[in-house]
Short mmCIF file of C-alpha atoms in Angstrom, two decimals:
data_model
loop_
_atom_site.label_atom_id
_atom_site.label_comp_id
_atom_site.label_asym_id
_atom_site.label_seq_id
_atom_site.Cartn_x
_atom_site.Cartn_y
_atom_site.Cartn_z
CA UNK A 1 0.02 0.21 0.20
CA UNK A 2 1.43 3.67 -0.83
CA UNK A 3 1.06 6.43 1.28
CA UNK A 4 1.47 9.85 0.03
CA UNK A 5 4.91 11.70 0.00
CA UNK A 6 3.44 15.05 1.98
CA UNK A 7 1.77 12.86 4.65
CA UNK A 8 5.25 11.14 5.05
CA UNK A 9 7.54 14.61 4.69
CA UNK A 10 4.91 15.09 8.36
CA UNK A 11 6.63 14.49 11.63
CA UNK A 12 5.54 13.42 15.06
CA UNK A 13 4.09 15.80 17.34
CA UNK A 14 7.91 16.74 19.42
CA UNK A 15 4.68 17.65 22.45
CA UNK A 16 3.31 14.26 22.11
CA UNK A 17 5.84 11.64 20.79
CA UNK A 18 7.28 10.92 24.67
CA UNK A 19 4.19 9.01 25.59
CA UNK A 20 4.85 5.43 25.79
CA UNK A 21 7.86 6.43 27.58
CA UNK A 22 5.80 8.68 30.02
CA UNK A 23 3.34 5.76 30.36
CA UNK A 24 6.05 3.31 31.36
CA UNK A 25 7.48 5.92 34.30
CA UNK A 26 3.82 6.22 35.56
CA UNK A 27 4.34 2.92 35.91
CA UNK A 28 6.96 2.97 38.34
CA UNK A 29 5.70 4.75 40.59
CA UNK A 30 7.57 8.23 39.18
CA UNK A 31 5.71 11.96 39.32
CA UNK A 32 6.29 13.86 36.02
CA UNK A 33 5.68 17.62 35.87
CA UNK A 34 4.16 18.29 32.66
CA UNK A 35 5.66 21.03 31.18
CA UNK A 36 5.32 19.66 27.32
CA UNK A 37 2.07 20.54 26.07
CA UNK A 38 0.53 24.30 26.54
CA UNK A 39 -2.98 22.62 28.27
CA UNK A 40 -3.89 25.50 31.15
CA UNK A 41 -5.22 24.24 34.32
CA UNK A 42 -7.37 27.45 34.42
CA UNK A 43 -10.84 26.65 35.32
CA UNK A 44 -12.72 27.58 31.76
CA UNK A 45 -15.88 29.78 32.49
CA UNK A 46 -18.84 28.70 33.96
CA UNK A 47 -20.34 30.35 31.25
CA UNK A 48 -19.59 27.85 28.34
CA UNK A 49 -21.33 24.83 30.42
CA UNK A 50 -24.51 27.30 30.94
CA UNK A 51 -25.26 27.31 27.49
CA UNK A 52 -24.99 24.01 26.83
CA UNK A 53 -26.56 23.17 29.19
CA UNK A 54 -29.35 25.86 28.32
CA UNK A 55 -29.90 24.28 24.55
CA UNK A 56 -33.60 23.62 24.30
CA UNK A 57 -33.34 22.76 20.61
CA UNK A 58 -35.01 19.41 19.64
CA UNK A 59 -32.99 18.89 17.13
CA UNK A 60 -29.18 19.04 17.46
CA UNK A 61 -28.97 20.21 13.88
CA UNK A 62 -25.87 21.45 11.07
CA UNK A 63 -25.02 25.15 11.87
CA UNK A 64 -24.27 27.32 8.82
CA UNK A 65 -21.49 26.95 7.49
CA UNK A 66 -19.33 30.46 8.24
CA UNK A 67 -20.35 29.62 11.83
CA UNK A 68 -23.94 30.60 13.99
CA UNK A 69 -25.14 33.84 14.63
CA UNK A 70 -24.61 33.96 17.83
CA UNK A 71 -20.90 33.30 17.71
CA UNK A 72 -20.50 35.67 14.58
CA UNK A 73 -21.69 38.31 16.50
CA UNK A 74 -19.61 37.30 20.24
CA UNK A 75 -16.22 37.85 17.72
CA UNK A 76 -17.46 40.61 15.84
CA UNK A 77 -18.27 42.97 19.29
CA UNK A 78 -14.69 41.23 20.53
CA UNK A 79 -13.14 42.88 18.26
CA UNK A 80 -14.53 46.18 18.02
CA UNK A 81 -13.50 46.26 21.28
CA UNK A 82 -10.27 46.16 19.79
CA UNK A 83 -10.88 48.57 17.64
CA UNK A 84 -11.30 46.95 14.50
CA UNK A 85 -14.45 46.43 12.52
CA UNK A 86 -15.88 43.50 11.09
CA UNK A 87 -18.79 42.27 8.65
CA UNK A 88 -20.21 38.71 9.91
CA UNK A 89 -18.81 37.63 6.18
CA UNK A 90 -14.88 38.71 7.66
CA UNK A 91 -15.53 36.01 10.34
CA UNK A 92 -15.62 32.15 9.83
CA UNK A 93 -16.07 29.26 13.21
CA UNK A 94 -13.55 26.49 12.72
CA UNK A 95 -12.89 23.99 14.36
CA UNK A 96 -10.22 25.27 16.54
CA UNK A 97 -7.52 27.33 15.30
CA UNK A 98 -5.88 24.55 13.74
CA UNK A 99 -8.45 24.26 11.22
CA UNK A 100 -8.54 27.98 10.36
CA UNK A 101 -5.04 27.69 9.49
CA UNK A 102 -5.17 24.79 7.76
CA UNK A 103 -7.96 26.26 5.55
CA UNK A 104 -5.82 28.97 4.82
CA UNK A 105 -2.93 27.29 3.64
CA UNK A 106 -4.93 25.41 1.68
CA UNK A 107 -6.32 28.31 -0.23
CA UNK A 108 -3.22 30.25 -0.42
CA UNK A 109 -0.30 27.19 -1.21
CA UNK A 110 0.61 24.99 -4.25
CA UNK A 111 3.08 22.20 -4.38
CA UNK A 112 6.37 23.45 -4.17
CA UNK A 113 5.21 27.17 -2.81
CA UNK A 114 7.56 29.16 -0.15
CA UNK A 115 5.87 30.35 3.40
CA UNK A 116 8.36 32.28 5.19
CA UNK A 117 8.64 31.22 9.32
CA UNK A 118 10.36 32.45 11.87
CA UNK A 119 11.55 29.50 14.05
CA UNK A 120 11.43 28.44 16.48
CA UNK A 121 7.76 27.37 15.36
CA UNK A 122 5.17 25.65 16.97
CA UNK A 123 5.90 21.96 15.08
CA UNK A 124 2.55 21.59 13.57
CA UNK A 125 2.62 24.32 10.69
CA UNK A 126 5.50 22.33 9.50
CA UNK A 127 2.35 19.41 8.84
CA UNK A 128 -0.62 21.68 8.19
CA UNK A 129 2.20 23.28 5.10
CA UNK A 130 3.22 19.84 4.70
CA UNK A 131 0.04 18.36 3.25
CA UNK A 132 -0.73 21.32 0.86
CA UNK A 133 2.35 20.63 -0.84
CA UNK A 134 4.29 23.34 0.29
CA UNK A 135 7.64 24.39 1.85
CA UNK A 136 8.65 26.29 4.71
CA UNK A 137 11.62 28.38 4.71
CA UNK A 138 12.74 29.76 8.11
CA UNK A 139 13.48 33.02 9.64
CA UNK A 140 16.27 32.05 11.25
CA UNK A 141 16.98 33.87 15.28
CA UNK A 142 18.70 32.56 18.31
CA UNK A 143 18.16 32.19 21.24
CA UNK A 144 21.43 34.94 22.84
CA UNK A 145 19.20 37.30 20.46
CA UNK A 146 15.69 36.90 22.28
CA UNK A 147 14.15 34.52 18.81
CA UNK A 148 13.34 38.24 17.62
CA UNK A 149 12.80 38.12 13.63
CA UNK A 150 10.79 41.24 12.81
CA UNK A 151 14.12 42.70 10.69
CA UNK A 152 13.40 43.66 7.10
CA UNK A 153 17.59 42.90 6.43
CA UNK A 154 16.44 39.38 7.52
CA UNK A 155 13.18 38.61 5.91
CA UNK A 156 13.29 40.33 2.50
CA UNK A 157 16.64 38.43 1.33
CA UNK A 158 14.03 35.29 1.71
CA UNK A 159 11.85 36.28 -0.21
CA UNK A 160 11.80 34.85 -3.84
CA UNK A 161 9.04 33.85 -6.83
CA UNK A 162 8.25 31.11 -4.82
CA UNK A 163 6.95 32.92 -1.69
CA UNK A 164 3.28 33.19 -1.32
CA UNK A 165 2.95 34.38 2.34
CA UNK A 166 4.85 35.16 6.66
CA UNK A 167 3.02 33.48 9.14
CA UNK A 168 3.91 34.88 12.37
CA UNK A 169 2.56 33.43 15.95
CA UNK A 170 2.02 36.86 18.04
CA UNK A 171 2.47 36.22 21.00
CA UNK A 172 4.61 33.81 19.88
CA UNK A 173 5.09 30.15 20.44
CA UNK A 174 6.91 28.49 21.43
CA UNK A 175 9.51 32.06 22.26
CA UNK A 176 6.68 34.02 24.19
CA UNK A 177 8.15 37.10 21.68
CA UNK A 178 6.18 39.67 21.98
CA UNK A 179 6.29 42.07 18.55
CA UNK A 180 6.05 45.69 19.28
CA UNK A 181 3.39 48.16 17.37
CA UNK A 182 6.33 49.25 15.57
CA UNK A 183 7.31 45.92 14.81
CA UNK A 184 3.91 44.81 13.46
CA UNK A 185 3.88 47.46 11.12
CA UNK A 186 7.32 46.26 9.36
CA UNK A 187 5.37 42.97 8.95
CA UNK A 188 2.34 44.33 7.29
CA UNK A 189 4.72 46.48 5.16
CA UNK A 190 6.42 43.45 4.33
CA UNK A 191 3.62 41.75 2.87
CA UNK A 192 2.39 44.84 0.83
CA UNK A 193 5.19 45.35 -0.43
CA UNK A 194 5.93 41.72 -1.87
CA UNK A 195 2.15 40.97 -2.69
CA UNK A 196 2.24 38.40 0.40
CA UNK A 197 -0.47 37.04 2.57
CA UNK A 198 0.73 37.72 6.30
CA UNK A 199 -1.23 35.16 8.58
CA UNK A 200 -1.41 36.58 12.21
CA UNK A 201 -1.42 33.46 14.35
CA UNK A 202 -2.84 35.43 17.82
CA UNK A 203 -4.61 32.99 20.21
CA UNK A 204 -2.60 33.87 23.03
CA UNK A 205 -3.15 37.42 22.35
CA UNK A 206 -4.82 38.32 25.89
CA UNK A 207 -1.62 36.47 27.74
CA UNK A 208 0.73 39.01 27.36
CA UNK A 209 2.83 40.95 30.96
CA UNK A 210 4.05 44.16 30.09
CA UNK A 211 1.02 46.08 29.94
CA UNK A 212 0.96 46.59 26.41
CA UNK A 213 -2.96 46.63 24.94
CA UNK A 214 -4.17 44.49 22.68
CA UNK A 215 -3.34 44.12 19.24
CA UNK A 216 -3.80 42.08 16.16
CA UNK A 217 -2.58 42.63 12.55
CA UNK A 218 -5.81 43.14 11.52
CA UNK A 219 -6.52 46.82 12.92
CA UNK A 220 -4.26 47.46 10.21
CA UNK A 221 -7.06 48.61 7.49
CA UNK A 222 -4.11 49.52 4.56
CA UNK A 223 -3.17 45.88 4.71
CA UNK A 224 -6.20 44.32 4.80
CA UNK A 225 -5.76 42.13 1.50
CA UNK A 226 -2.72 40.72 2.88
CA UNK A 227 -4.13 40.29 6.47
CA UNK A 228 -5.32 36.82 7.37
CA UNK A 229 -5.85 36.50 11.31
CA UNK A 230 -5.72 32.77 12.88
CA UNK A 231 -7.54 33.32 16.47
CA UNK A 232 -8.84 30.64 19.00
CA UNK A 233 -11.55 29.84 22.35
CA UNK A 234 -8.86 27.78 23.51
CA UNK A 235 -6.45 29.75 25.75
CA UNK A 236 -8.40 32.41 25.85
CA UNK A 237 -10.78 31.16 27.94
CA UNK A 238 -9.18 27.82 28.77
CA UNK A 239 -11.14 25.17 26.30
CA UNK A 240 -9.04 23.62 23.97
CA UNK A 241 -11.72 20.69 24.31
CA UNK A 242 -13.95 22.59 22.91
CA UNK A 243 -12.39 23.24 19.76
CA UNK A 244 -13.92 26.62 18.14
CA UNK A 245 -11.43 28.46 16.23
CA UNK A 246 -11.87 31.95 14.63
CA UNK A 247 -10.67 32.62 11.19
CA UNK A 248 -10.40 36.82 9.96
CA UNK A 249 -9.62 38.57 7.07
CA UNK A 250 -11.45 41.30 4.79
CA UNK A 251 -9.86 39.87 1.72
CA UNK A 252 -13.22 38.73 -0.12
CA UNK A 253 -11.45 36.93 -2.44
CA UNK A 254 -9.98 34.38 -0.07
CA UNK A 255 -12.90 34.27 1.81
CA UNK A 256 -14.83 33.04 -0.86
CA UNK A 257 -12.16 30.70 -1.31
CA UNK A 258 -12.01 29.01 2.08
CA UNK A 259 -15.89 29.10 2.33
CA UNK A 260 -15.52 25.77 0.04
CA UNK A 261 -13.71 24.24 2.43
CA UNK A 262 -16.07 25.39 5.13
CA UNK A 263 -19.38 24.10 3.03
CA UNK A 264 -16.92 21.03 2.72
CA UNK A 265 -16.53 20.11 6.31
CA UNK A 266 -20.11 21.40 6.93
CA UNK A 267 -20.34 23.09 9.99
CA UNK A 268 -17.74 23.58 13.23
CA UNK A 269 -19.46 21.65 15.77
CA UNK A 270 -23.25 23.51 16.64
CA UNK A 271 -23.84 23.24 20.67
CA UNK A 272 -19.31 24.30 20.76
CA UNK A 273 -19.93 27.50 18.96
CA UNK A 274 -23.18 28.02 21.43
CA UNK A 275 -21.06 27.56 24.52
CA UNK A 276 -18.01 30.08 22.48
CA UNK A 277 -20.24 32.95 21.73
CA UNK A 278 -21.47 32.82 26.05
CA UNK A 279 -17.41 32.74 26.61
CA UNK A 280 -16.90 36.38 24.61
CA UNK A 281 -19.62 37.89 27.70
CA UNK A 282 -16.89 37.59 30.62
CA UNK A 283 -16.07 40.41 31.95
CA UNK A 284 -12.41 41.79 31.80
CA UNK A 285 -11.67 40.97 35.60
CA UNK A 286 -11.38 37.21 34.20
CA UNK A 287 -8.33 38.33 31.78
CA UNK A 288 -6.92 40.65 34.52
CA UNK A 289 -6.74 37.25 37.06
CA UNK A 290 -5.52 34.92 34.59
CA UNK A 291 -2.81 37.55 33.15
CA UNK A 292 -1.63 38.27 36.69
CA UNK A 293 -1.42 34.17 37.04
CA UNK A 294 0.47 33.26 34.32
CA UNK A 295 2.63 36.31 34.88
CA UNK A 296 3.13 34.84 38.51
CA UNK A 297 4.21 31.52 36.81
CA UNK A 298 6.33 32.83 34.38
CA UNK A 299 8.43 34.85 37.26
CA UNK A 300 8.76 31.75 39.04
CA UNK A 301 9.95 29.61 36.19
CA UNK A 302 12.65 32.40 35.48
CA UNK A 303 14.16 32.47 38.83
CA UNK A 304 14.59 28.38 38.77
CA UNK A 305 16.23 28.91 35.52
CA UNK A 306 18.54 31.37 36.48
CA UNK A 307 20.00 29.30 38.85
CA UNK A 308 20.75 26.54 36.30
CA UNK A 309 24.26 26.94 35.37
CA UNK A 310 24.82 27.07 31.13
CA UNK A 311 20.79 27.73 30.41
CA UNK A 312 20.45 30.63 27.75
CA UNK A 313 17.65 32.02 28.45
CA UNK A 314 15.58 35.59 27.37
CA UNK A 315 12.34 36.60 29.89
CA UNK A 316 9.46 35.59 27.65
CA UNK A 317 6.82 38.74 27.04
CA UNK A 318 3.88 36.96 26.41
CA UNK A 319 1.65 33.83 25.62
CA UNK A 320 2.99 30.67 28.46
CA UNK A 321 6.05 28.94 27.35
CA UNK A 322 9.39 29.52 27.75
CA UNK A 323 11.88 28.54 25.08
CA UNK A 324 15.25 28.36 26.82
CA UNK A 325 18.76 26.48 25.54
CA UNK A 326 20.43 23.86 27.79
CA UNK A 327 23.52 23.09 28.86
CA UNK A 328 23.37 19.37 27.08
CA UNK A 329 24.31 17.54 24.10
CA UNK A 330 20.76 16.55 23.35
CA UNK A 331 17.24 17.36 24.68
CA UNK A 332 15.30 14.50 22.52
CA UNK A 333 17.95 12.18 24.68
CA UNK A 334 17.84 13.80 27.63
CA UNK A 335 14.07 13.72 28.06
CA UNK A 336 13.94 10.08 27.52
CA UNK A 337 16.44 9.31 29.95
CA UNK A 338 14.52 11.82 32.11
CA UNK A 339 11.81 9.01 31.83
CA UNK A 340 14.06 6.07 31.85
CA UNK A 341 15.96 5.90 34.01
CA UNK A 342 16.13 9.38 36.30
CA UNK A 343 14.44 10.47 39.11
CA UNK A 344 14.51 12.60 42.08
CA UNK A 345 13.27 12.10 45.33
CA UNK A 346 10.61 9.80 43.26
CA UNK A 347 10.06 12.95 40.61
CA UNK A 348 11.32 13.93 37.27
CA UNK A 349 9.57 15.98 34.61
CA UNK A 350 8.78 16.49 30.73
CA UNK A 351 9.30 19.04 28.18
CA UNK A 352 9.03 19.49 24.64
CA UNK A 353 12.50 18.85 23.14
CA UNK A 354 13.73 21.92 21.02
CA UNK A 355 14.53 20.43 17.71
CA UNK A 356 11.20 20.24 16.50
CA UNK A 357 10.46 23.86 16.77
CA UNK A 358 13.15 24.48 13.79
CA UNK A 359 12.51 23.91 10.20
CA UNK A 360 16.74 23.98 10.02
CA UNK A 361 18.29 20.71 10.18
CA UNK A 362 20.47 20.20 13.04
CA UNK A 363 19.18 23.19 14.54
CA UNK A 364 17.34 23.40 18.17
CA UNK A 365 18.84 20.06 19.75
CA UNK A 366 20.04 21.78 22.54
CA UNK A 367 16.62 23.74 23.55
CA UNK A 368 13.57 23.15 25.11
CA UNK A 369 10.09 24.44 25.49
CA UNK A 370 8.75 24.68 28.79
CA UNK A 371 5.37 25.37 28.99
CA UNK A 372 4.20 27.22 32.39
CA UNK A 373 0.94 25.33 32.90
CA UNK A 374 1.22 24.24 36.27
CA UNK A 375 0.48 25.83 40.35
CA UNK A 376 3.44 28.30 41.25
CA UNK A 377 4.52 25.24 43.74
CA UNK A 378 4.39 22.52 41.60
CA UNK A 379 6.83 24.66 38.78
CA UNK A 380 9.07 25.05 41.44
CA UNK A 381 9.69 22.02 42.15
CA UNK A 382 9.60 20.90 38.31
CA UNK A 383 12.45 23.30 37.38
CA UNK A 384 14.36 21.71 41.00
CA UNK A 385 13.82 18.47 39.47
CA UNK A 386 14.88 19.52 35.83
CA UNK A 387 18.20 21.17 37.54
CA UNK A 388 18.81 18.29 39.48
CA UNK A 389 18.51 16.17 36.34
CA UNK A 390 20.85 18.12 34.13
CA UNK A 391 23.60 17.75 36.46
CA UNK A 392 23.05 14.32 36.54
CA UNK A 393 22.73 14.00 33.01
CA UNK A 394 25.81 15.52 32.29
CA UNK A 395 27.76 13.60 35.51
CA UNK A 396 26.67 10.74 33.58
CA UNK A 397 28.73 11.02 30.77
CA UNK A 398 32.06 11.47 32.18
#
C-alpha cells in the first residue's frame, strides 16, 4: 500500500511523542511534572457550560457553514472592542485555530510554494504546510538575541518568486516573543510591498505581561487584503477541548475560497459555538486574573532557570511558554533519559525538545520549550527537578 509523500514529510509532534516513555515511568510510580503541552489548568468560565445546558432545540442540527450567528456576533463585538471593524462575512467559525490555519494554507499554497516562518515555530505548522505541498522557508533567530525576527534585512533576502506568505505567531509559541507596534507595522509593510499574505496566529493575544494594549494585525486597514488572522477560544478561555477557532480576513476573495472548505466539512460543532459565544460575555476581571496568574508562573520558572548554570534564556513577554537553551548535548536524548532512568525523590519532568520546533536541520538540539501551565509550587519543584536532572545527566557521561 502506498502513502502520500506529503504525509510522509510530516513528523510526530515533539510535544506528544514521548507518551510511551511517560506511561512506563508512571507505571514505576514516578510523578511527572508536565511542562510539555500547553494545556492550561485554569478553570473554564462557567458561562460555557451554562450555555450548553440551556440548549433547548429538539434537534441538534448543522450550523451554517460560516458559523452560528450568536458566535459570529460575539466575535464581531470582541474585535470592535479592539477598535477593529469586521463584517460577519469577514469571520468564519472553525474547528479550533488548527482548522482555520489549515483552511488558509490550503487556499494559498500550491506544490513547491514557500511560506516564511520565524523559527523556532509551532511544530504543527510543518504538518499543515507539508500536506498542501508547500515548503517552509525559516526566518532564522537565536536564543542569544531573544528569538526576535522582525527585521527587514533578515526577512527580505528570503523572499523569492515562490514566496506566497509570511506566517507569524504573536505572542509567540514557543518563544513568548511579543511584537512591538513598530514591528507589527513592519511585518504588514513587508507583506504589502511584496504582494504576500500575512497570516497572523493570535491565539495567545490576551497573554502579554508588560502592560501592552491588546493588538492584532487586523488593525492595519491599509493591509486588509494581505492580513489573515487565526484566532481561537482554546487558550483565551481555557477551553481547548471545545475546538472552536476563528478565521478572520477582510480579503473577500480569500474568504470566498475558504467557504468552499467550510461547506465541504459542513460546520464547526453547533453546541460548542453556542458555548463559545457565551464566553465572550466574560468580564475583563477574568482576563486580568488569568494574566496575573501566568505572569507569576513565568517569573517562578525564570527564577528557577536562572539558578541552573549554562542555561540561555531571555524572559518571554507573552504566551505561556519559555524557549531555553540547556547545557546538554541533545534534549531529545535527555528527555528519554529523564523518563527511563532518572528520578529525584520519585519525581521527574517532561518538556518539549527543541529540534522539532525548527525547520533548519540540526538546529534546536540543545533547546527545550517549557509550558508554564502548572501551579507555582509545582513549577518551583519542576525547576529543581530539571536542575538535578541536568547535573546527573552530564555527570553520567563523564
